[in-house]
GROMACS .gro file of C-alpha atoms in nm:
model
  379
    1MET     CA    1   9.454  11.168   8.951
    2ASN     CA    2   9.461  10.788   8.838
    3LEU     CA    3   9.636  10.513   9.030
    4PHE     CA    4  10.008  10.411   8.952
    5ASN     CA    5   9.951  10.096   8.703
    6VAL     CA    6  10.187   9.838   8.869
    7TYR     CA    7   9.955   9.590   8.960
    8PRO     CA    8   9.775   9.340   8.743
    9LEU     CA    9   9.440   9.300   8.856
   10TYR     CA   10   9.147   9.040   8.832
   11ASN     CA   11   8.820   9.192   8.779
   12ILE     CA   12   8.680   9.102   9.132
   13THR     CA   13   8.602   9.353   9.377
   14PRO     CA   14   8.536   9.202   9.717
   15VAL     CA   15   8.305   9.370   9.959
   16LYS     CA   16   8.294   9.165  10.280
   17ALA     CA   17   8.456   8.860  10.425
   18LEU     CA   18   8.405   8.617  10.715
   19ASP     CA   19   8.671   8.346  10.815
   20CYS     CA   20   8.758   8.185  10.490
   21THR     CA   21   8.505   8.323  10.269
   22ILE     CA   22   8.490   8.658  10.068
   23THR     CA   23   8.211   8.811   9.923
   24ASP     CA   24   8.222   9.035   9.630
   25GLU     CA   25   8.036   9.322   9.494
   26ASN     CA   26   7.769   9.098   9.315
   27GLY     CA   27   7.712   8.871   9.582
   28THR     CA   28   7.957   8.567   9.508
   29GLU     CA   29   8.140   8.373   9.738
   30TYR     CA   30   8.528   8.301   9.702
   31LEU     CA   31   8.705   8.047   9.913
   32ASP     CA   32   9.021   8.233  10.032
   33LEU     CA   33   9.320   7.979  10.007
   34TYR     CA   34   9.564   8.269   9.997
   35SER     CA   35   9.477   8.499  10.267
   36GLY     CA   36   9.616   8.780  10.085
   37HIS     CA   37   9.984   8.681  10.046
   38GLY     CA   38   9.943   8.484  10.390
   39VAL     CA   39   9.822   8.792  10.592
   40ILE     CA   40   9.505   8.664  10.704
   41SER     CA   41   9.607   8.428  11.003
   42ILE     CA   42   9.291   8.404  11.233
   43GLY     CA   43   9.028   8.433  10.957
   44HIS     CA   44   8.874   8.752  10.819
   45THR     CA   45   8.693   9.005  11.038
   46GLN     CA   46   8.727   8.743  11.339
   47PRO     CA   47   8.495   8.863  11.608
   48ASP     CA   48   8.737   8.873  11.902
   49TYR     CA   49   8.979   9.074  11.686
   50LEU     CA   50   8.725   9.308  11.595
   51ALA     CA   51   8.598   9.389  11.921
   52LYS     CA   52   8.956   9.458  12.039
   53LEU     CA   53   9.001   9.674  11.720
   54LYS     CA   54   8.684   9.865  11.805
   55ASN     CA   55   8.753   9.908  12.180
   56GLN     CA   56   9.070  10.043  12.109
   57LEU     CA   57   8.932  10.279  11.850
   58ASP     CA   58   8.700  10.423  12.113
   59HIS     CA   59   9.016  10.507  12.327
   60LEU     CA   60   9.321  10.586  12.179
   61GLY     CA   61   9.451  10.498  11.806
   62PHE     CA   62   9.782  10.645  11.791
   63TYR     CA   63  10.036  10.824  11.964
   64SER     CA   64  10.423  10.842  11.922
   65ASN     CA   65  10.688  10.630  12.072
   66ALA     CA   66  10.774  10.908  12.300
   67ILE     CA   67  10.536  10.817  12.557
   68GLN     CA   68  10.465  10.490  12.773
   69ASN     CA   69  10.248  10.247  12.583
   70PRO     CA   70  10.154   9.931  12.800
   71LEU     CA   71  10.011   9.758  12.509
   72GLN     CA   72  10.353   9.740  12.360
   73VAL     CA   73  10.484   9.547  12.659
   74GLU     CA   74  10.161   9.320  12.678
   75LEU     CA   75  10.224   9.246  12.292
   76ALA     CA   76  10.582   9.155  12.363
   77GLN     CA   77  10.526   8.940  12.657
   78LYS     CA   78  10.233   8.747  12.486
   79LEU     CA   79  10.443   8.694  12.190
   80GLY     CA   80  10.755   8.579  12.402
   81LYS     CA   81  10.550   8.317  12.582
   82LEU     CA   82  10.354   8.180  12.276
   83SER     CA   83  10.643   8.169  12.081
   84GLY     CA   84  10.893   8.026  12.353
   85LEU     CA   85  11.114   8.313  12.310
   86GLU     CA   86  11.071   8.500  12.628
   87GLU     CA   87  11.455   8.592  12.652
   88TYR     CA   88  11.431   8.815  12.311
   89GLU     CA   89  11.339   9.172  12.309
   90LEU     CA   90  11.074   9.316  12.054
   91PHE     CA   91  11.090   9.599  11.815
   92LEU     CA   92  10.802   9.692  11.648
   93CYS     CA   93  10.743   9.837  11.299
   94SER     CA   94  10.488   9.851  11.039
   95SER     CA   95  10.569   9.598  10.765
   96GLY     CA   96  10.778   9.281  10.684
   97ALA     CA   97  11.013   9.496  10.454
   98GLU     CA   98  11.061   9.757  10.736
   99ALA     CA   99  11.137   9.454  10.997
  100ASN     CA  100  11.431   9.330  10.737
  101GLU     CA  101  11.557   9.664  10.692
  102ASN     CA  102  11.613   9.688  11.042
  103ALA     CA  103  11.758   9.355  11.105
  104LEU     CA  104  12.015   9.418  10.847
  105LYS     CA  105  12.095   9.746  10.999
  106LEU     CA  106  12.118   9.617  11.365
  107ALA     CA  107  12.334   9.342  11.255
  108SER     CA  108  12.558   9.585  11.103
  109PHE     CA  109  12.547   9.800  11.370
  110HIS     CA  110  12.632   9.492  11.609
  111ASN     CA  111  12.959   9.353  11.407
  112GLY     CA  112  13.077   9.697  11.208
  113LYS     CA  113  13.066   9.486  10.897
  114SER     CA  114  12.835   9.540  10.572
  115ARG     CA  115  12.837   9.260  10.322
  116VAL     CA  116  12.533   9.018  10.361
  117VAL     CA  117  12.461   8.672  10.218
  118ALA     CA  118  12.137   8.552  10.123
  119PHE     CA  119  12.006   8.307   9.906
  120HIS     CA  120  11.872   8.212   9.540
  121ASN     CA  121  11.515   8.291   9.508
  122SER     CA  122  11.464   8.459   9.821
  123PHE     CA  123  11.240   8.750   9.870
  124HIS     CA  124  11.274   8.998  10.163
  125GLY     CA  125  11.088   9.307  10.073
  126ARG     CA  126  11.105   9.645   9.877
  127THR     CA  127  11.276   9.872  10.080
  128SER     CA  128  11.641   9.937  10.005
  129ALA     CA  129  11.844   9.701  10.204
  130ALA     CA  130  11.544   9.441  10.203
  131VAL     CA  131  11.544   9.488   9.818
  132ALA     CA  132  11.909   9.444   9.795
  133VAL     CA  133  11.907   9.086   9.961
  134THR     CA  134  11.631   8.978   9.753
  135ASP     CA  135  11.686   8.773   9.445
  136ASN     CA  136  11.513   8.942   9.169
  137LYS     CA  137  11.688   9.193   8.950
  138LYS     CA  138  11.381   9.314   8.793
  139ILE     CA  139  11.282   9.492   9.140
  140VAL     CA  140  11.630   9.609   9.248
  141ALA     CA  141  11.676   9.973   9.102
  142PRO     CA  142  12.052  10.085   9.062
  143ILE     CA  143  12.035  10.291   9.386
  144ASN     CA  144  11.956   9.943   9.561
  145ALA     CA  145  12.205   9.746   9.395
  146GLN     CA  146  12.492   9.932   9.584
  147GLN     CA  147  12.470   9.725   9.869
  148VAL     CA  148  12.719   9.443   9.866
  149VAL     CA  149  12.527   9.119   9.888
  150THR     CA  150  12.630   8.745   9.794
  151PHE     CA  151  12.371   8.517   9.644
  152LEU     CA  152  12.421   8.159   9.701
  153PRO     CA  153  12.216   7.824   9.642
  154LEU     CA  154  12.044   7.682   9.948
  155ASN     CA  155  12.180   7.336  10.132
  156GLN     CA  156  12.523   7.421  10.020
  157ILE     CA  157  12.700   7.487  10.360
  158GLU     CA  158  13.043   7.466  10.207
  159LEU     CA  159  12.966   7.792   9.992
  160VAL     CA  160  12.834   7.965  10.267
  161GLU     CA  161  13.120   7.865  10.490
  162ALA     CA  162  13.364   8.010  10.213
  163GLU     CA  163  13.219   8.347  10.217
  164LEU     CA  164  13.220   8.401  10.615
  165ALA     CA  165  13.545   8.268  10.632
  166LYS     CA  166  13.636   8.610  10.433
  167GLY     CA  167  13.571   8.796  10.733
  168ASP     CA  168  13.369   9.106  10.583
  169VAL     CA  169  13.009   8.926  10.611
  170SER     CA  170  12.770   9.118  10.851
  171ALA     CA  171  12.498   8.880  10.833
  172VAL     CA  172  12.308   8.581  10.682
  173ILE     CA  173  11.940   8.650  10.612
  174ILE     CA  174  11.744   8.345  10.494
  175GLU     CA  175  11.362   8.263  10.498
  176GLY     CA  176  11.237   8.003  10.727
  177ILE     CA  177  11.047   7.868  10.416
  178GLN     CA  178  11.084   8.046  10.074
  179GLY     CA  179  10.734   8.235   9.998
  180VAL     CA  180  10.762   8.401   9.643
  181GLY     CA  181  11.066   8.199   9.544
  182GLY     CA  182  10.847   7.884   9.555
  183LEU     CA  183  10.848   7.709   9.904
  184ASP     CA  184  11.208   7.570   9.872
  185GLU     CA  185  11.377   7.538  10.197
  186GLY     CA  186  11.665   7.455  10.403
  187THR     CA  187  11.726   7.122  10.523
  188THR     CA  188  11.778   7.047  10.925
  189GLU     CA  189  12.137   6.955  10.841
  190PHE     CA  190  12.189   7.257  10.666
  191PHE     CA  191  12.013   7.517  10.918
  192GLN     CA  192  12.225   7.371  11.211
  193ALA     CA  193  12.561   7.396  11.010
  194LEU     CA  194  12.468   7.731  10.938
  195GLU     CA  195  12.397   7.855  11.308
  196LYS     CA  196  12.740   7.710  11.372
  197ALA     CA  197  12.936   7.892  11.109
  198CYS     CA  198  12.758   8.238  11.185
  199LYS     CA  199  12.866   8.197  11.550
  200LYS     CA  200  13.235   8.102  11.457
  201HIS     CA  201  13.267   8.408  11.215
  202ASP     CA  202  13.063   8.666  11.415
  203VAL     CA  203  12.806   8.704  11.140
  204VAL     CA  204  12.419   8.760  11.250
  205LEU     CA  205  12.201   8.485  11.145
  206ILE     CA  206  11.865   8.659  11.045
  207LEU     CA  207  11.557   8.414  11.011
  208ASP     CA  208  11.299   8.585  10.785
  209GLU     CA  209  10.982   8.452  10.934
  210VAL     CA  210  10.742   8.720  10.767
  211GLN     CA  211  10.516   8.462  10.581
  212SER     CA  212  10.637   8.118  10.764
  213GLY     CA  213  10.583   8.278  11.107
  214TYR     CA  214  10.301   8.279  11.321
  215GLY     CA  215  10.203   7.928  11.326
  216ARG     CA  216  10.173   7.887  10.976
  217SER     CA  217  10.452   7.613  10.929
  218GLY     CA  218  10.318   7.381  11.179
  219LYS     CA  219  10.524   7.559  11.439
  220PHE     CA  220  10.535   7.892  11.558
  221PHE     CA  221  10.819   7.961  11.379
  222ALA     CA  222  10.964   7.757  11.063
  223PHE     CA  223  11.321   7.756  11.169
  224GLN     CA  224  11.193   7.593  11.515
  225HIS     CA  225  11.176   7.296  11.292
  226HIS     CA  226  11.526   7.233  11.297
  227GLY     CA  227  11.639   7.279  11.652
  228ILE     CA  228  11.833   7.610  11.614
  229ASN     CA  229  11.832   7.980  11.761
  230ALA     CA  230  11.825   8.283  11.548
  231ASP     CA  231  12.004   8.607  11.645
  232ILE     CA  232  11.717   8.809  11.463
  233ILE     CA  233  11.383   8.680  11.356
  234SER     CA  234  11.160   8.921  11.142
  235VAL     CA  235  10.796   8.913  11.141
  236ALA     CA  236  10.481   9.071  10.986
  237LYS     CA  237  10.202   8.950  10.760
  238GLY     CA  238   9.994   8.729  11.019
  239MET     CA  239  10.080   8.923  11.304
  240GLY     CA  240   9.836   9.153  11.250
  241ASN     CA  241   9.561   8.989  11.058
  242GLY     CA  242   9.547   9.248  10.799
  243PHE     CA  243   9.649   9.568  11.043
  244PRO     CA  244  10.007   9.671  10.909
  245VAL     CA  245  10.238   9.516  11.202
  246GLY     CA  246  10.583   9.412  11.198
  247ALA     CA  247  10.851   9.339  11.406
  248ILE     CA  248  11.190   9.181  11.499
  249LEU     CA  249  11.270   8.961  11.792
  250ILE     CA  250  11.609   9.025  11.896
  251ALA     CA  251  11.840   8.793  12.085
  252PRO     CA  252  11.989   8.888  12.422
  253LYS     CA  253  12.335   8.963  12.290
  254PHE     CA  254  12.230   9.293  12.115
  255GLU     CA  255  12.257   9.596  12.314
  256ALA     CA  256  12.006   9.861  12.274
  257SER     CA  257  12.070  10.227  12.281
  258PHE     CA  258  11.856  10.539  12.233
  259GLY     CA  259  11.817  10.626  11.881
  260LEU     CA  260  11.955  10.321  11.760
  261LEU     CA  261  11.674  10.203  11.576
  262GLY     CA  262  11.333  10.403  11.535
  263THR     CA  263  10.959  10.412  11.351
  264THR     CA  264  10.694  10.666  11.329
  265PHE     CA  265  10.400  10.424  11.324
  266GLY     CA  266  10.561  10.103  11.443
  267GLY     CA  267  10.388  10.003  11.789
  268SER     CA  268  10.094  10.223  11.780
  269HIS     CA  269   9.799  10.178  12.013
  270LEU     CA  270   9.582  10.021  11.738
  271SER     CA  271   9.836   9.795  11.572
  272CYS     CA  272   9.928   9.659  11.916
  273ALA     CA  273   9.589   9.592  11.979
  274ALA     CA  274   9.551   9.395  11.655
  275GLY     CA  275   9.858   9.183  11.752
  276ILE     CA  276   9.756   9.132  12.078
  277ALA     CA  277   9.390   9.013  11.955
  278VAL     CA  278   9.588   8.777  11.700
  279LEU     CA  279   9.781   8.620  11.983
  280ASP     CA  280   9.504   8.567  12.202
  281VAL     CA  281   9.288   8.382  11.920
  282ILE     CA  282   9.586   8.186  11.820
  283GLU     CA  283   9.561   8.050  12.162
  284LYS     CA  284   9.203   8.051  12.240
  285LEU     CA  285   9.124   7.847  11.935
  286ASP     CA  286   9.431   7.649  11.948
  287LEU     CA  287   9.534   7.714  11.582
  288GLN     CA  288   9.820   7.535  11.596
  289LYS     CA  289   9.678   7.218  11.637
  290ASN     CA  290   9.450   7.306  11.341
  291VAL     CA  291   9.736   7.387  11.131
  292ASN     CA  292   9.886   7.049  11.166
  293GLU     CA  293   9.567   6.843  11.157
  294VAL     CA  294   9.441   7.023  10.843
  295SER     CA  295   9.821   7.021  10.666
  296ALA     CA  296   9.796   6.633  10.748
  297TYR     CA  297   9.448   6.592  10.548
  298PHE     CA  298   9.579   6.820  10.257
  299THR     CA  299   9.886   6.625  10.211
  300GLU     CA  300   9.656   6.285  10.233
  301GLN     CA  301   9.377   6.386   9.991
  302ILE     CA  302   9.591   6.597   9.754
  303LYS     CA  303   9.714   6.255   9.635
  304GLN     CA  304   9.356   6.167   9.470
  305VAL     CA  305   9.478   6.476   9.213
  306PRO     CA  306   9.677   6.311   8.898
  307GLY     CA  307   9.959   6.503   8.732
  308ILE     CA  308  10.129   6.657   9.047
  309LYS     CA  309  10.488   6.669   9.079
  310LYS     CA  310  10.558   6.751   9.414
  311VAL     CA  311  10.389   6.903   9.725
  312LYS     CA  312  10.645   7.141   9.898
  313GLY     CA  313  10.640   7.324  10.245
  314LYS     CA  314  10.500   7.280  10.578
  315GLY     CA  315  10.201   7.326  10.780
  316LEU     CA  316   9.953   7.571  10.584
  317MET     CA  317  10.248   7.714  10.374
  318LEU     CA  318  10.244   7.473  10.091
  319GLY     CA  319  10.327   7.460   9.725
  320ILE     CA  320  10.168   7.222   9.449
  321GLU     CA  321  10.400   7.161   9.163
  322PHE     CA  322  10.324   7.061   8.825
  323ASP     CA  323  10.508   7.003   8.510
  324PHE     CA  324  10.337   7.296   8.342
  325ASP     CA  325  10.291   7.648   8.381
  326VAL     CA  326   9.987   7.702   8.631
  327ALA     CA  327   9.887   8.041   8.518
  328ALA     CA  328   9.565   7.890   8.345
  329LEU     CA  329   9.513   7.705   8.615
  330ARG     CA  330   9.515   7.953   8.848
  331LYS     CA  331   9.289   8.176   8.676
  332LYS     CA  332   9.017   7.891   8.608
  333LEU     CA  333   9.040   7.827   9.002
  334ILE     CA  334   8.937   8.200   9.073
  335ILE     CA  335   8.701   8.283   8.794
  336GLU     CA  336   8.538   7.975   8.739
  337LYS     CA  337   8.546   7.776   9.080
  338HIS     CA  338   8.560   8.077   9.285
  339ILE     CA  339   8.869   7.977   9.485
  340PHE     CA  340   9.183   8.228   9.576
  341THR     CA  341   9.512   8.068   9.534
  342GLY     CA  342   9.879   8.214   9.485
  343SER     CA  343  10.183   8.219   9.229
  344ALA     CA  344  10.523   8.189   9.277
  345ASN     CA  345  10.863   8.251   9.069
  346ASN     CA  346  10.837   7.903   9.002
  347LYS     CA  347  10.568   7.917   8.731
  348ASN     CA  348  10.458   7.576   8.767
  349LEU     CA  349  10.373   7.606   9.143
  350LEU     CA  350  10.049   7.690   9.304
  351ARG     CA  351  10.081   7.842   9.635
  352ILE     CA  352   9.830   7.742   9.912
  353LEU     CA  353   9.822   8.005  10.206
  354PRO     CA  354   9.480   7.992  10.375
  355PRO     CA  355   9.371   8.143  10.677
  356LEU     CA  356   9.496   7.921  10.984
  357THR     CA  357   9.125   7.849  11.064
  358VAL     CA  358   9.071   7.660  10.757
  359LYS     CA  359   8.859   7.350  10.784
  360LYS     CA  360   8.903   7.019  10.634
  361ALA     CA  361   8.559   7.084  10.444
  362ASP     CA  362   8.743   7.359  10.291
  363ILE     CA  363   9.024   7.142  10.138
  364ASP     CA  364   8.736   6.889  10.011
  365THR     CA  365   8.618   7.177   9.801
  366PHE     CA  366   8.954   7.270   9.681
  367ILE     CA  367   9.029   6.923   9.603
  368VAL     CA  368   8.707   6.881   9.376
  369ALA     CA  369   8.782   7.203   9.189
  370LEU     CA  370   9.138   7.135   9.130
  371LYS     CA  371   9.040   6.810   8.966
  372GLU     CA  372   8.777   6.959   8.755
  373SER     CA  373   8.985   7.244   8.645
  374LEU     CA  374   9.278   7.006   8.556
  375GLU     CA  375   9.026   6.799   8.361
  376GLU     CA  376   8.867   7.061   8.178
  377LEU     CA  377   9.229   7.252   8.057
  378GLN     CA  378   9.297   6.891   7.935
  379ASN     CA  379   9.032   6.863   7.713
   0.00000   0.00000   0.00000
């Protein structure tokens, strides 16, 4: 049997990693400024994280949600405390797509409506409802397109209000900062008006923080930059530092009932151990402070590099926009300079999503490599 060929692959085979460094089968070291789509939050093979998972494996890795699991309670309490959202409740699952799927389902249960408003260049996952609210026709199959979704531009609140006023919208789903779409984001004025409009029309406001959450933006959640509250918050990626963990944080106004939501693998003992370890390390190492310090340093140092059109994003969720397609630049960075970066729907944008443990010296390494690569491509 062969693998189903859906991924274009670089000819690189990693065999081990530590913090922000990945080593391949030939012993070549790479600086990881992408963390596998923003998944590695506390650094590769972080010692406290490994110890927590190994200890849990020695005891119990998995059993169903039909029994008591104190680790779920511990994870919920620590997440509430660290995020400042202690009044919310937690439903655990296994991925960002599953989180958004359940968020949309819960919203529809809550108000009995079905239409969803999403935004241009959004990405929310590849499962049925999650991909339907993703603005990419290439990955939306006919069976997904049965969902009724209205896509609108960011930062045009009058268009949103006009749709909500029709009375059939169940939810508005929006990323705190767009990831795959290219680091675009709503303004504070837009987010605040959006929250008010959703309340007025009994529409559930879903904040997709799958990539922008867990401290990556400089606050625990990106929407917290705007002084608003969300009805449902979806998380995943950095939540488990590579272990598949996802969740939705649910505001108090939603009423739970047995069988309303469910999952097989979500909230397993091993996934909870991973989730708890991530929160413990974020707090122990004060990674939120590191995110803001390194982000400020990056923003200052990148000014040395000529030809940059714009730096987008917040914290350690950044995009460097040029006036040309960056595919060749990104390839040169990984193959010749041994630095991982990311791409986006915006072909002129280089995505920077390092582990939250990244150091200023790593940024220096990147700046030098970026300048060299640009010069070499010009020549």
